[in-house]
C-alpha cells in the first residue's frame, strides 16, 4: 500500500519558540505534529542578539511524515513561501545542499587507494598553508555550485587570494545582473589537515546581501570601471551583523547541515537512503552553563592572563558555576563547535603572545559560526568585543574567538573587563 505524503499548512514561528513533536496518526501512517510553544518568561529571558536586518520568518509544519521526515528542500520551500524576497536565497541553499552531499562523498572516499584526492596539491594558499588536493577540489566544487545558481555576485574563500567575481569565471570584468544578488563567504573544508586521520571536517558558509552601492556603469572606461569593480568586491568586507544566513556542514559519523536565517538554528542530518537532508533537531538551543571547555591547551602559557586564570579555575571547580570542567578538543572548528552546540561548553582559539590576533579568520569562520552560536542562545567574543560587530579590513583577517554557553563565555568576558594589563602575567 502506498502512503500519501502528508503535506502541512505553514505557520509563522514565534521568536524563541520551542518546536516539540506531538504524536498523531493520519491515514493509518504515524506522523508528527510540530507545534510552537513559548512563554512570556522564556521570550523575555534573553533579548535576541542585535542584527542589521530583520530575521526571516521560519515555517512551522503541523504535519510531517515519519517515512521521510521534513527535508531541507521542503523546509526552504516553506521559507520562500513566507518570505518571497528570499526566494533567490533559497535557491542558493539548494546549491549548498548539493555541494555538501558531494563534499561528504569526497571526504569518505578520500582514503581509498584509487582516490585522486590524496596528498598535497603542491601549492601554498594565501594563508601560507600548503594546500591539500581536497582543499582545492572542494573549493572549486562549492564555488561552481553557487555560481550556477545565477543568484550570487561575489564570493570569498579561504583558498582564494581575494574576492572572486562569480558572474563571469573567464572574464575578470565584473558583470552585475538584475535581480537579488548575494555575497557568499566560505571555508570549503575546515580541518582538512585532519582528513588523513579520519577526524571530522566541515564546511562553513556565510551569506550577505550585495550592498546597494554596488552598481556598475556599463559605459564606464578605464580607472572609473576599476573603482566601481573594487567597490563591488568590497561587499565581502561586511560585519557579521549584516549576515542574511549562515550554515555549516559536518562530515563525521553522519553528515549534518546546520543553518540559521536569523531566527533560530535548525539541524539537518543526511539520510543516505533517500539522498536528502532531514530535519533532526528543530530550534537547537545550547545549554546556558556547562562543564566542558575546548581549547588547545598546548598554547596556554602564551594566552592572556584572564583566559589562563579562568580555565585554571574551571579545572579546579573554582569558577562561578562551582563545577569542575573537563577538556574536549578535536582540532577542527566545525566539529568542536557542533559538539559545543549540542552539549554546551566553551570553544576557543584565543590570541596569544605569538599570534595576538589568533588563527581563525573573521569573515568566513568567526562571523558565520558566531551567528549560528548566538542564534542558538550562546555568546561569541574575542574576550573584549562581540565577534559579530567587527568589520573586516581584509578578506583573510584573523581574530581571537571564544564562543559557547552564555554564562561560561560571560565569565571570560568579565575576567577581561577586570583585567589590569599592567599587572604581572599569571
Tab-separated table of C-alpha atoms in Angstrom:
chain	number	residue	atom	x	y	z
A	1	UNK	CA	0.000	0.000	0.000
A	2	UNK	CA	1.322	3.414	-0.920
A	3	UNK	CA	1.021	6.019	1.794
A	4	UNK	CA	0.230	9.577	0.719
A	5	UNK	CA	2.727	12.267	1.624
A	6	UNK	CA	1.247	14.371	4.406
A	7	UNK	CA	1.527	17.991	3.367
A	8	UNK	CA	1.108	20.625	6.022
A	9	UNK	CA	-0.018	24.162	6.420
A	10	UNK	CA	2.761	26.660	7.049
A	11	UNK	CA	2.541	28.818	10.139
A	12	UNK	CA	4.683	31.660	11.436
A	13	UNK	CA	7.119	30.579	14.135
A	14	UNK	CA	7.261	32.825	17.162
A	15	UNK	CA	10.595	34.134	18.395
A	16	UNK	CA	12.496	31.760	20.716
A	17	UNK	CA	9.822	29.135	20.140
A	18	UNK	CA	10.495	25.516	21.028
A	19	UNK	CA	9.401	23.073	18.341
A	20	UNK	CA	8.113	19.937	20.013
A	21	UNK	CA	6.840	16.737	18.357
A	22	UNK	CA	3.335	15.723	19.349
A	23	UNK	CA	2.348	12.240	18.151
A	24	UNK	CA	-0.665	11.955	15.878
A	25	UNK	CA	-1.931	9.399	13.402
A	26	UNK	CA	-3.316	10.231	9.968
A	27	UNK	CA	-4.283	7.912	7.087
A	28	UNK	CA	-3.035	4.921	9.087
A	29	UNK	CA	0.508	6.383	8.940
A	30	UNK	CA	2.247	7.667	12.073
A	31	UNK	CA	3.279	11.290	11.783
A	32	UNK	CA	4.482	14.112	13.962
A	33	UNK	CA	2.825	17.393	14.601
A	34	UNK	CA	5.394	20.147	15.019
A	35	UNK	CA	3.969	22.946	17.105
A	36	UNK	CA	5.490	26.005	18.737
A	37	UNK	CA	5.219	26.679	22.427
A	38	UNK	CA	6.670	29.600	24.286
A	39	UNK	CA	6.050	31.503	27.462
A	40	UNK	CA	6.462	35.162	28.295
A	41	UNK	CA	9.237	34.233	30.716
A	42	UNK	CA	11.149	32.295	28.045
A	43	UNK	CA	10.660	35.010	25.480
A	44	UNK	CA	11.922	37.737	27.795
A	45	UNK	CA	14.739	35.685	29.289
A	46	UNK	CA	17.301	36.788	26.724
A	47	UNK	CA	16.929	39.552	24.189
A	48	UNK	CA	17.625	38.452	20.627
A	49	UNK	CA	21.149	39.404	19.518
A	50	UNK	CA	21.114	42.651	17.580
A	51	UNK	CA	21.418	42.431	13.802
A	52	UNK	CA	21.332	44.988	10.995
A	53	UNK	CA	18.417	43.291	9.246
A	54	UNK	CA	15.093	41.788	10.227
A	55	UNK	CA	15.113	37.997	10.740
A	56	UNK	CA	13.409	35.772	8.214
A	57	UNK	CA	10.068	34.193	9.025
A	58	UNK	CA	10.624	30.495	9.657
A	59	UNK	CA	7.956	27.938	8.734
A	60	UNK	CA	6.379	25.527	11.186
A	61	UNK	CA	4.931	22.353	9.674
A	62	UNK	CA	1.922	20.969	11.500
A	63	UNK	CA	2.217	17.545	9.835
A	64	UNK	CA	5.424	15.702	8.976
A	65	UNK	CA	5.554	12.189	7.556
A	66	UNK	CA	7.566	9.695	9.607
A	67	UNK	CA	8.539	7.808	6.465
A	68	UNK	CA	10.743	10.626	5.149
A	69	UNK	CA	10.676	13.375	7.766
A	70	UNK	CA	10.958	17.064	6.911
A	71	UNK	CA	13.561	17.556	4.193
A	72	UNK	CA	15.730	20.632	3.768
A	73	UNK	CA	14.169	21.196	0.354
A	74	UNK	CA	10.670	21.321	1.807
A	75	UNK	CA	11.846	23.495	4.699
A	76	UNK	CA	13.347	26.068	2.302
A	77	UNK	CA	10.195	25.972	0.160
A	78	UNK	CA	8.319	27.000	3.303
A	79	UNK	CA	10.805	29.804	3.941
A	80	UNK	CA	10.324	31.069	0.378
A	81	UNK	CA	6.537	30.989	0.774
A	82	UNK	CA	6.684	33.124	3.908
A	83	UNK	CA	9.478	35.362	2.620
A	84	UNK	CA	9.053	35.970	-1.128
A	85	UNK	CA	12.039	38.324	-1.057
A	86	UNK	CA	14.251	35.375	-0.050
A	87	UNK	CA	13.368	33.082	-2.951
A	88	UNK	CA	16.790	33.571	-4.510
A	89	UNK	CA	18.437	32.826	-1.157
A	90	UNK	CA	16.531	29.551	-1.060
A	91	UNK	CA	17.958	28.704	-4.482
A	92	UNK	CA	21.444	29.259	-3.033
A	93	UNK	CA	20.649	26.806	-0.257
A	94	UNK	CA	19.668	24.283	-2.889
A	95	UNK	CA	23.211	24.580	-4.239
A	96	UNK	CA	24.692	24.321	-0.729
A	97	UNK	CA	22.550	21.226	-0.151
A	98	UNK	CA	24.005	19.547	-3.238
A	99	UNK	CA	27.578	20.711	-2.620
A	100	UNK	CA	27.639	19.367	0.953
A	101	UNK	CA	26.457	15.957	-0.226
A	102	UNK	CA	29.175	15.893	-2.880
A	103	UNK	CA	31.905	17.013	-0.437
A	104	UNK	CA	30.747	14.428	2.097
A	105	UNK	CA	31.209	11.717	-0.519
A	106	UNK	CA	34.658	13.036	-1.471
A	107	UNK	CA	35.783	13.036	2.154
A	108	UNK	CA	34.531	9.488	2.749
A	109	UNK	CA	36.326	8.192	-0.338
A	110	UNK	CA	39.498	10.226	0.096
A	111	UNK	CA	41.487	7.399	1.724
A	112	UNK	CA	40.823	4.798	-0.951
A	113	UNK	CA	43.940	3.876	-2.950
A	114	UNK	CA	42.135	4.800	-6.158
A	115	UNK	CA	41.209	8.260	-4.880
A	116	UNK	CA	42.693	11.246	-6.684
A	117	UNK	CA	42.166	13.469	-3.643
A	118	UNK	CA	45.031	12.064	-1.573
A	119	UNK	CA	48.100	14.140	-0.760
A	120	UNK	CA	49.065	17.751	-1.339
A	121	UNK	CA	48.403	19.990	-4.307
A	122	UNK	CA	51.960	21.357	-4.256
A	123	UNK	CA	50.777	24.955	-3.847
A	124	UNK	CA	50.602	27.414	-0.952
A	125	UNK	CA	47.380	29.335	-0.311
A	126	UNK	CA	47.208	32.982	0.705
A	127	UNK	CA	47.359	31.922	4.371
A	128	UNK	CA	50.829	30.452	3.826
A	129	UNK	CA	49.383	26.952	4.284
A	130	UNK	CA	50.172	24.045	1.980
A	131	UNK	CA	47.024	23.146	0.081
A	132	UNK	CA	45.765	19.592	0.067
A	133	UNK	CA	44.130	18.358	-3.093
A	134	UNK	CA	40.849	18.128	-1.207
A	135	UNK	CA	41.093	21.837	-0.307
A	136	UNK	CA	41.316	22.775	-3.966
A	137	UNK	CA	38.679	20.297	-5.153
A	138	UNK	CA	36.107	21.243	-2.513
A	139	UNK	CA	36.762	24.949	-3.101
A	140	UNK	CA	36.080	24.578	-6.828
A	141	UNK	CA	33.064	22.353	-6.190
A	142	UNK	CA	31.371	24.814	-3.840
A	143	UNK	CA	32.329	27.788	-5.983
A	144	UNK	CA	30.776	26.268	-9.086
A	145	UNK	CA	27.664	25.073	-7.271
A	146	UNK	CA	26.994	28.616	-6.066
A	147	UNK	CA	27.918	30.188	-9.389
A	148	UNK	CA	25.484	28.093	-11.413
A	149	UNK	CA	22.504	29.295	-9.353
A	150	UNK	CA	22.870	32.705	-11.004
A	151	UNK	CA	21.962	34.304	-7.649
A	152	UNK	CA	25.469	35.101	-6.458
A	153	UNK	CA	27.604	38.092	-7.377
A	154	UNK	CA	30.797	37.761	-5.320
A	155	UNK	CA	32.386	35.180	-3.035
A	156	UNK	CA	35.384	34.991	-0.721
A	157	UNK	CA	37.029	31.736	0.271
A	158	UNK	CA	39.928	30.612	2.428
A	159	UNK	CA	41.553	29.143	-0.681
A	160	UNK	CA	41.263	32.304	-2.815
A	161	UNK	CA	43.722	35.209	-2.709
A	162	UNK	CA	40.871	37.716	-2.771
A	163	UNK	CA	37.146	38.091	-3.527
A	164	UNK	CA	36.050	36.300	-6.697
A	165	UNK	CA	33.519	37.589	-9.191
A	166	UNK	CA	31.168	34.707	-9.967
A	167	UNK	CA	29.233	36.300	-12.774
A	168	UNK	CA	31.987	35.562	-15.310
A	169	UNK	CA	34.626	32.965	-14.492
A	170	UNK	CA	36.734	33.529	-17.597
A	171	UNK	CA	36.380	37.277	-17.959
A	172	UNK	CA	37.794	39.150	-14.986
A	173	UNK	CA	35.418	42.074	-15.545
A	174	UNK	CA	32.527	42.131	-13.096
A	175	UNK	CA	29.067	41.695	-14.539
A	176	UNK	CA	26.198	42.510	-12.189
A	177	UNK	CA	22.863	41.241	-13.464
A	178	UNK	CA	19.444	42.451	-12.423
A	179	UNK	CA	17.680	40.752	-9.550
A	180	UNK	CA	18.603	39.792	-5.998
A	181	UNK	CA	22.327	39.154	-5.595
A	182	UNK	CA	24.210	37.794	-2.634
A	183	UNK	CA	27.763	37.647	-1.360
A	184	UNK	CA	28.964	34.242	-0.128
A	185	UNK	CA	31.966	33.640	2.106
A	186	UNK	CA	33.147	30.158	2.972
A	187	UNK	CA	35.817	27.811	4.232
A	188	UNK	CA	35.318	24.821	1.908
A	189	UNK	CA	36.966	22.198	4.129
A	190	UNK	CA	37.729	23.265	7.680
A	191	UNK	CA	40.100	20.837	9.383
A	192	UNK	CA	41.345	19.361	6.101
A	193	UNK	CA	44.741	18.630	7.668
A	194	UNK	CA	42.932	16.007	9.780
A	195	UNK	CA	41.300	14.141	6.889
A	196	UNK	CA	44.036	11.523	6.628
A	197	UNK	CA	43.438	10.599	10.286
A	198	UNK	CA	39.666	10.248	9.856
A	199	UNK	CA	38.971	13.255	12.077
A	200	UNK	CA	35.663	15.113	11.423
A	201	UNK	CA	35.882	18.023	8.990
A	202	UNK	CA	33.381	20.605	7.814
A	203	UNK	CA	32.324	23.421	5.508
A	204	UNK	CA	31.455	26.902	6.832
A	205	UNK	CA	29.294	29.306	4.811
A	206	UNK	CA	28.085	32.861	5.376
A	207	UNK	CA	25.735	34.780	3.065
A	208	UNK	CA	25.354	38.555	2.898
A	209	UNK	CA	23.258	40.768	0.666
A	210	UNK	CA	25.007	42.721	-2.063
A	211	UNK	CA	25.367	46.323	-0.913
A	212	UNK	CA	23.062	48.693	-2.785
A	213	UNK	CA	26.070	50.885	-3.545
A	214	UNK	CA	27.354	48.159	-5.842
A	215	UNK	CA	26.331	49.445	-9.258
A	216	UNK	CA	28.273	49.146	-12.498
A	217	UNK	CA	28.012	51.779	-15.223
A	218	UNK	CA	28.472	49.686	-18.338
A	219	UNK	CA	29.592	52.758	-20.298
A	220	UNK	CA	32.474	53.482	-17.925
A	221	UNK	CA	36.038	53.467	-19.201
A	222	UNK	CA	39.398	52.623	-17.591
A	223	UNK	CA	40.039	53.624	-13.983
A	224	UNK	CA	36.400	54.564	-13.362
A	225	UNK	CA	35.394	50.965	-14.009
A	226	UNK	CA	38.175	49.674	-11.783
A	227	UNK	CA	36.944	51.781	-8.862
A	228	UNK	CA	33.374	50.567	-9.348
A	229	UNK	CA	34.523	46.958	-9.510
A	230	UNK	CA	36.587	47.408	-6.345
A	231	UNK	CA	33.533	48.814	-4.567
A	232	UNK	CA	31.505	45.738	-5.542
A	233	UNK	CA	34.206	43.317	-4.469
A	234	UNK	CA	34.442	45.178	-1.164
A	235	UNK	CA	30.922	43.849	-0.498
A	236	UNK	CA	32.615	40.890	1.107
A	237	UNK	CA	34.016	43.080	3.894
A	238	UNK	CA	30.860	43.270	5.984
A	239	UNK	CA	30.384	42.716	9.738
A	240	UNK	CA	28.588	39.618	10.910
A	241	UNK	CA	25.567	41.699	11.906
A	242	UNK	CA	24.859	42.037	8.172
A	243	UNK	CA	24.623	38.278	7.621
A	244	UNK	CA	21.435	37.057	5.972
A	245	UNK	CA	22.177	33.402	6.664
A	246	UNK	CA	24.936	31.111	7.875
A	247	UNK	CA	25.429	27.366	7.746
A	248	UNK	CA	27.945	24.645	8.303
A	249	UNK	CA	28.173	21.057	7.117
A	250	UNK	CA	29.890	18.493	9.344
A	251	UNK	CA	31.332	15.330	7.785
A	252	UNK	CA	31.542	12.776	10.581
A	253	UNK	CA	29.635	9.661	11.748
A	254	UNK	CA	26.740	11.296	9.924
A	255	UNK	CA	26.685	14.287	7.618
A	256	UNK	CA	24.980	17.268	9.239
A	257	UNK	CA	23.859	20.595	7.802
A	258	UNK	CA	23.145	23.252	10.423
A	259	UNK	CA	21.729	26.628	9.408
A	260	UNK	CA	20.264	29.868	10.645
A	261	UNK	CA	18.286	32.518	8.801
A	262	UNK	CA	18.366	34.840	11.794
A	263	UNK	CA	15.553	33.163	13.708
A	264	UNK	CA	16.770	30.065	15.474
A	265	UNK	CA	19.096	27.240	14.457
A	266	UNK	CA	17.984	24.142	12.561
A	267	UNK	CA	19.968	20.910	12.270
A	268	UNK	CA	19.505	18.522	9.351
A	269	UNK	CA	21.035	15.053	9.019
A	270	UNK	CA	21.741	13.389	5.672
A	271	UNK	CA	19.613	10.298	5.124
A	272	UNK	CA	21.718	8.455	2.572
A	273	UNK	CA	18.907	6.044	1.732
A	274	UNK	CA	16.803	8.806	0.232
A	275	UNK	CA	19.661	11.235	-0.514
A	276	UNK	CA	18.092	14.099	1.430
A	277	UNK	CA	18.949	16.216	4.452
A	278	UNK	CA	16.178	15.632	7.004
A	279	UNK	CA	15.376	17.901	9.949
A	280	UNK	CA	16.690	16.135	13.045
A	281	UNK	CA	16.841	18.933	15.632
A	282	UNK	CA	14.482	21.890	15.220
A	283	UNK	CA	15.417	25.068	17.088
A	284	UNK	CA	18.754	23.994	18.591
A	285	UNK	CA	19.479	25.662	21.948
A	286	UNK	CA	22.849	25.482	23.665
A	287	UNK	CA	22.802	24.924	27.453
A	288	UNK	CA	23.487	28.168	29.314
A	289	UNK	CA	26.005	26.598	31.686
A	290	UNK	CA	28.318	23.666	31.122
A	291	UNK	CA	31.392	21.870	32.419
A	292	UNK	CA	33.372	21.451	29.181
A	293	UNK	CA	35.983	23.627	27.542
A	294	UNK	CA	37.550	23.122	24.130
A	295	UNK	CA	40.915	24.878	23.738
A	296	UNK	CA	44.357	23.830	22.535
A	297	UNK	CA	45.985	23.814	25.964
A	298	UNK	CA	49.448	23.406	24.449
A	299	UNK	CA	49.282	27.176	23.884
A	300	UNK	CA	48.182	28.010	27.421
A	301	UNK	CA	51.493	29.552	28.524
A	302	UNK	CA	51.121	32.160	25.771
A	303	UNK	CA	47.488	33.169	26.470
A	304	UNK	CA	46.281	36.360	28.122
A	305	UNK	CA	46.042	36.217	31.896
A	306	UNK	CA	42.185	36.348	32.026
A	307	UNK	CA	41.821	33.178	29.938
A	308	UNK	CA	44.562	31.306	31.776
A	309	UNK	CA	43.119	32.171	35.174
A	310	UNK	CA	39.523	31.352	34.161
A	311	UNK	CA	40.443	27.936	32.750
A	312	UNK	CA	42.564	27.103	35.784
A	313	UNK	CA	39.581	27.930	37.998
A	314	UNK	CA	37.318	25.759	35.845
A	315	UNK	CA	39.672	22.796	36.107
A	316	UNK	CA	39.718	23.126	39.895
A	317	UNK	CA	35.970	23.717	40.208
A	318	UNK	CA	36.527	27.290	41.405
A	319	UNK	CA	34.635	29.022	38.603
A	320	UNK	CA	31.300	30.785	39.013
A	321	UNK	CA	29.322	27.590	38.403
A	322	UNK	CA	31.325	25.656	41.000
A	323	UNK	CA	31.622	22.756	38.551
A	324	UNK	CA	34.897	21.034	37.758
A	325	UNK	CA	35.367	21.314	33.983
A	326	UNK	CA	36.809	18.691	31.651
A	327	UNK	CA	38.603	19.228	28.349
A	328	UNK	CA	37.330	18.050	24.953
A	329	UNK	CA	39.312	19.242	21.939
A	330	UNK	CA	39.159	17.812	18.403
A	331	UNK	CA	41.102	20.440	16.475
A	332	UNK	CA	38.509	21.040	13.737
A	333	UNK	CA	36.425	24.140	14.392
A	334	UNK	CA	33.210	22.760	12.894
A	335	UNK	CA	33.447	19.547	14.916
A	336	UNK	CA	34.271	21.332	18.180
A	337	UNK	CA	31.509	23.918	17.737
A	338	UNK	CA	28.990	21.230	16.756
A	339	UNK	CA	29.642	19.299	19.964
A	340	UNK	CA	29.535	22.555	21.952
A	341	UNK	CA	26.130	23.450	20.489
A	342	UNK	CA	24.673	20.096	21.491
A	343	UNK	CA	26.255	19.531	24.897
A	344	UNK	CA	27.195	23.031	25.980
A	345	UNK	CA	30.673	24.269	26.709
A	346	UNK	CA	33.165	26.853	25.527
A	347	UNK	CA	35.159	26.595	22.314
A	348	UNK	CA	38.045	28.966	21.843
A	349	UNK	CA	41.085	29.803	19.809
A	350	UNK	CA	42.331	32.892	21.649
A	351	UNK	CA	45.144	35.194	20.673
A	352	UNK	CA	48.493	34.658	22.322
A	353	UNK	CA	51.941	36.230	22.503
A	354	UNK	CA	52.926	34.567	19.204
A	355	UNK	CA	49.638	35.225	17.388
A	356	UNK	CA	47.975	38.224	19.075
A	357	UNK	CA	45.118	38.143	16.550
A	358	UNK	CA	44.502	34.423	16.888
A	359	UNK	CA	44.390	31.961	13.996
A	360	UNK	CA	40.734	31.859	12.909
A	361	UNK	CA	39.538	34.048	10.039
A	362	UNK	CA	36.835	36.570	10.870
A	363	UNK	CA	34.966	36.699	7.582
A	364	UNK	CA	34.358	33.044	6.754
A	365	UNK	CA	34.959	31.268	10.069
A	366	UNK	CA	34.430	33.581	13.044
A	367	UNK	CA	31.383	35.562	11.870
A	368	UNK	CA	29.241	32.751	10.357
A	369	UNK	CA	29.851	30.388	13.299
A	370	UNK	CA	29.193	33.246	15.748
A	371	UNK	CA	25.875	33.944	14.011
A	372	UNK	CA	24.851	30.318	14.489
A	373	UNK	CA	26.067	30.269	18.099
A	374	UNK	CA	24.188	33.445	19.034
A	375	UNK	CA	21.002	32.243	17.362
A	376	UNK	CA	21.244	29.086	19.491
A	377	UNK	CA	21.373	31.229	22.651
A	378	UNK	CA	25.139	31.343	23.134
A	379	UNK	CA	27.723	34.107	23.083
A	380	UNK	CA	30.752	34.742	20.878
A	381	UNK	CA	33.517	37.175	21.727
A	382	UNK	CA	37.168	37.983	21.249
A	383	UNK	CA	37.315	38.455	25.002
A	384	UNK	CA	36.758	42.187	24.699
A	385	UNK	CA	34.430	42.571	21.708
A	386	UNK	CA	31.435	40.840	20.169
A	387	UNK	CA	32.720	38.981	17.098
A	388	UNK	CA	29.601	39.805	15.070
A	389	UNK	CA	30.210	43.559	15.332
A	390	UNK	CA	33.738	43.561	13.912
A	391	UNK	CA	34.059	44.882	10.353
A	392	UNK	CA	36.846	43.068	8.490
A	393	UNK	CA	39.524	45.224	6.906
A	394	UNK	CA	40.833	42.461	4.649
A	395	UNK	CA	39.302	39.213	3.419
A	396	UNK	CA	41.606	36.920	5.406
A	397	UNK	CA	41.723	38.923	8.651
A	398	UNK	CA	42.319	36.796	11.758
A	399	UNK	CA	40.765	37.310	15.183
A	400	UNK	CA	40.628	35.569	18.571
A	401	UNK	CA	37.364	33.634	19.003
A	402	UNK	CA	35.715	32.356	22.188
A	403	UNK	CA	32.154	31.046	21.872
A	404	UNK	CA	29.716	28.779	23.628
A	405	UNK	CA	27.405	28.595	26.624
A	406	UNK	CA	26.234	32.048	27.643
A	407	UNK	CA	27.160	32.011	31.341
A	408	UNK	CA	30.575	30.456	30.802
A	409	UNK	CA	31.603	32.794	27.978
A	410	UNK	CA	30.376	35.729	30.064
A	411	UNK	CA	32.788	34.599	32.779
A	412	UNK	CA	35.693	35.125	30.366
A	413	UNK	CA	34.291	38.482	29.235
A	414	UNK	CA	34.066	39.599	32.878
A	415	UNK	CA	37.625	38.433	33.500
A	416	UNK	CA	38.860	40.597	30.627
A	417	UNK	CA	36.818	43.565	31.834
A	418	UNK	CA	38.527	43.482	35.239
A	419	UNK	CA	41.997	42.705	33.874
A	420	UNK	CA	44.798	45.082	34.761
A	421	UNK	CA	47.102	44.765	31.775
A	422	UNK	CA	49.950	46.344	33.730
A	423	UNK	CA	49.883	43.618	36.371
A	424	UNK	CA	52.367	40.729	36.127
A	425	UNK	CA	51.350	37.811	33.908
A	426	UNK	CA	49.782	34.848	35.721
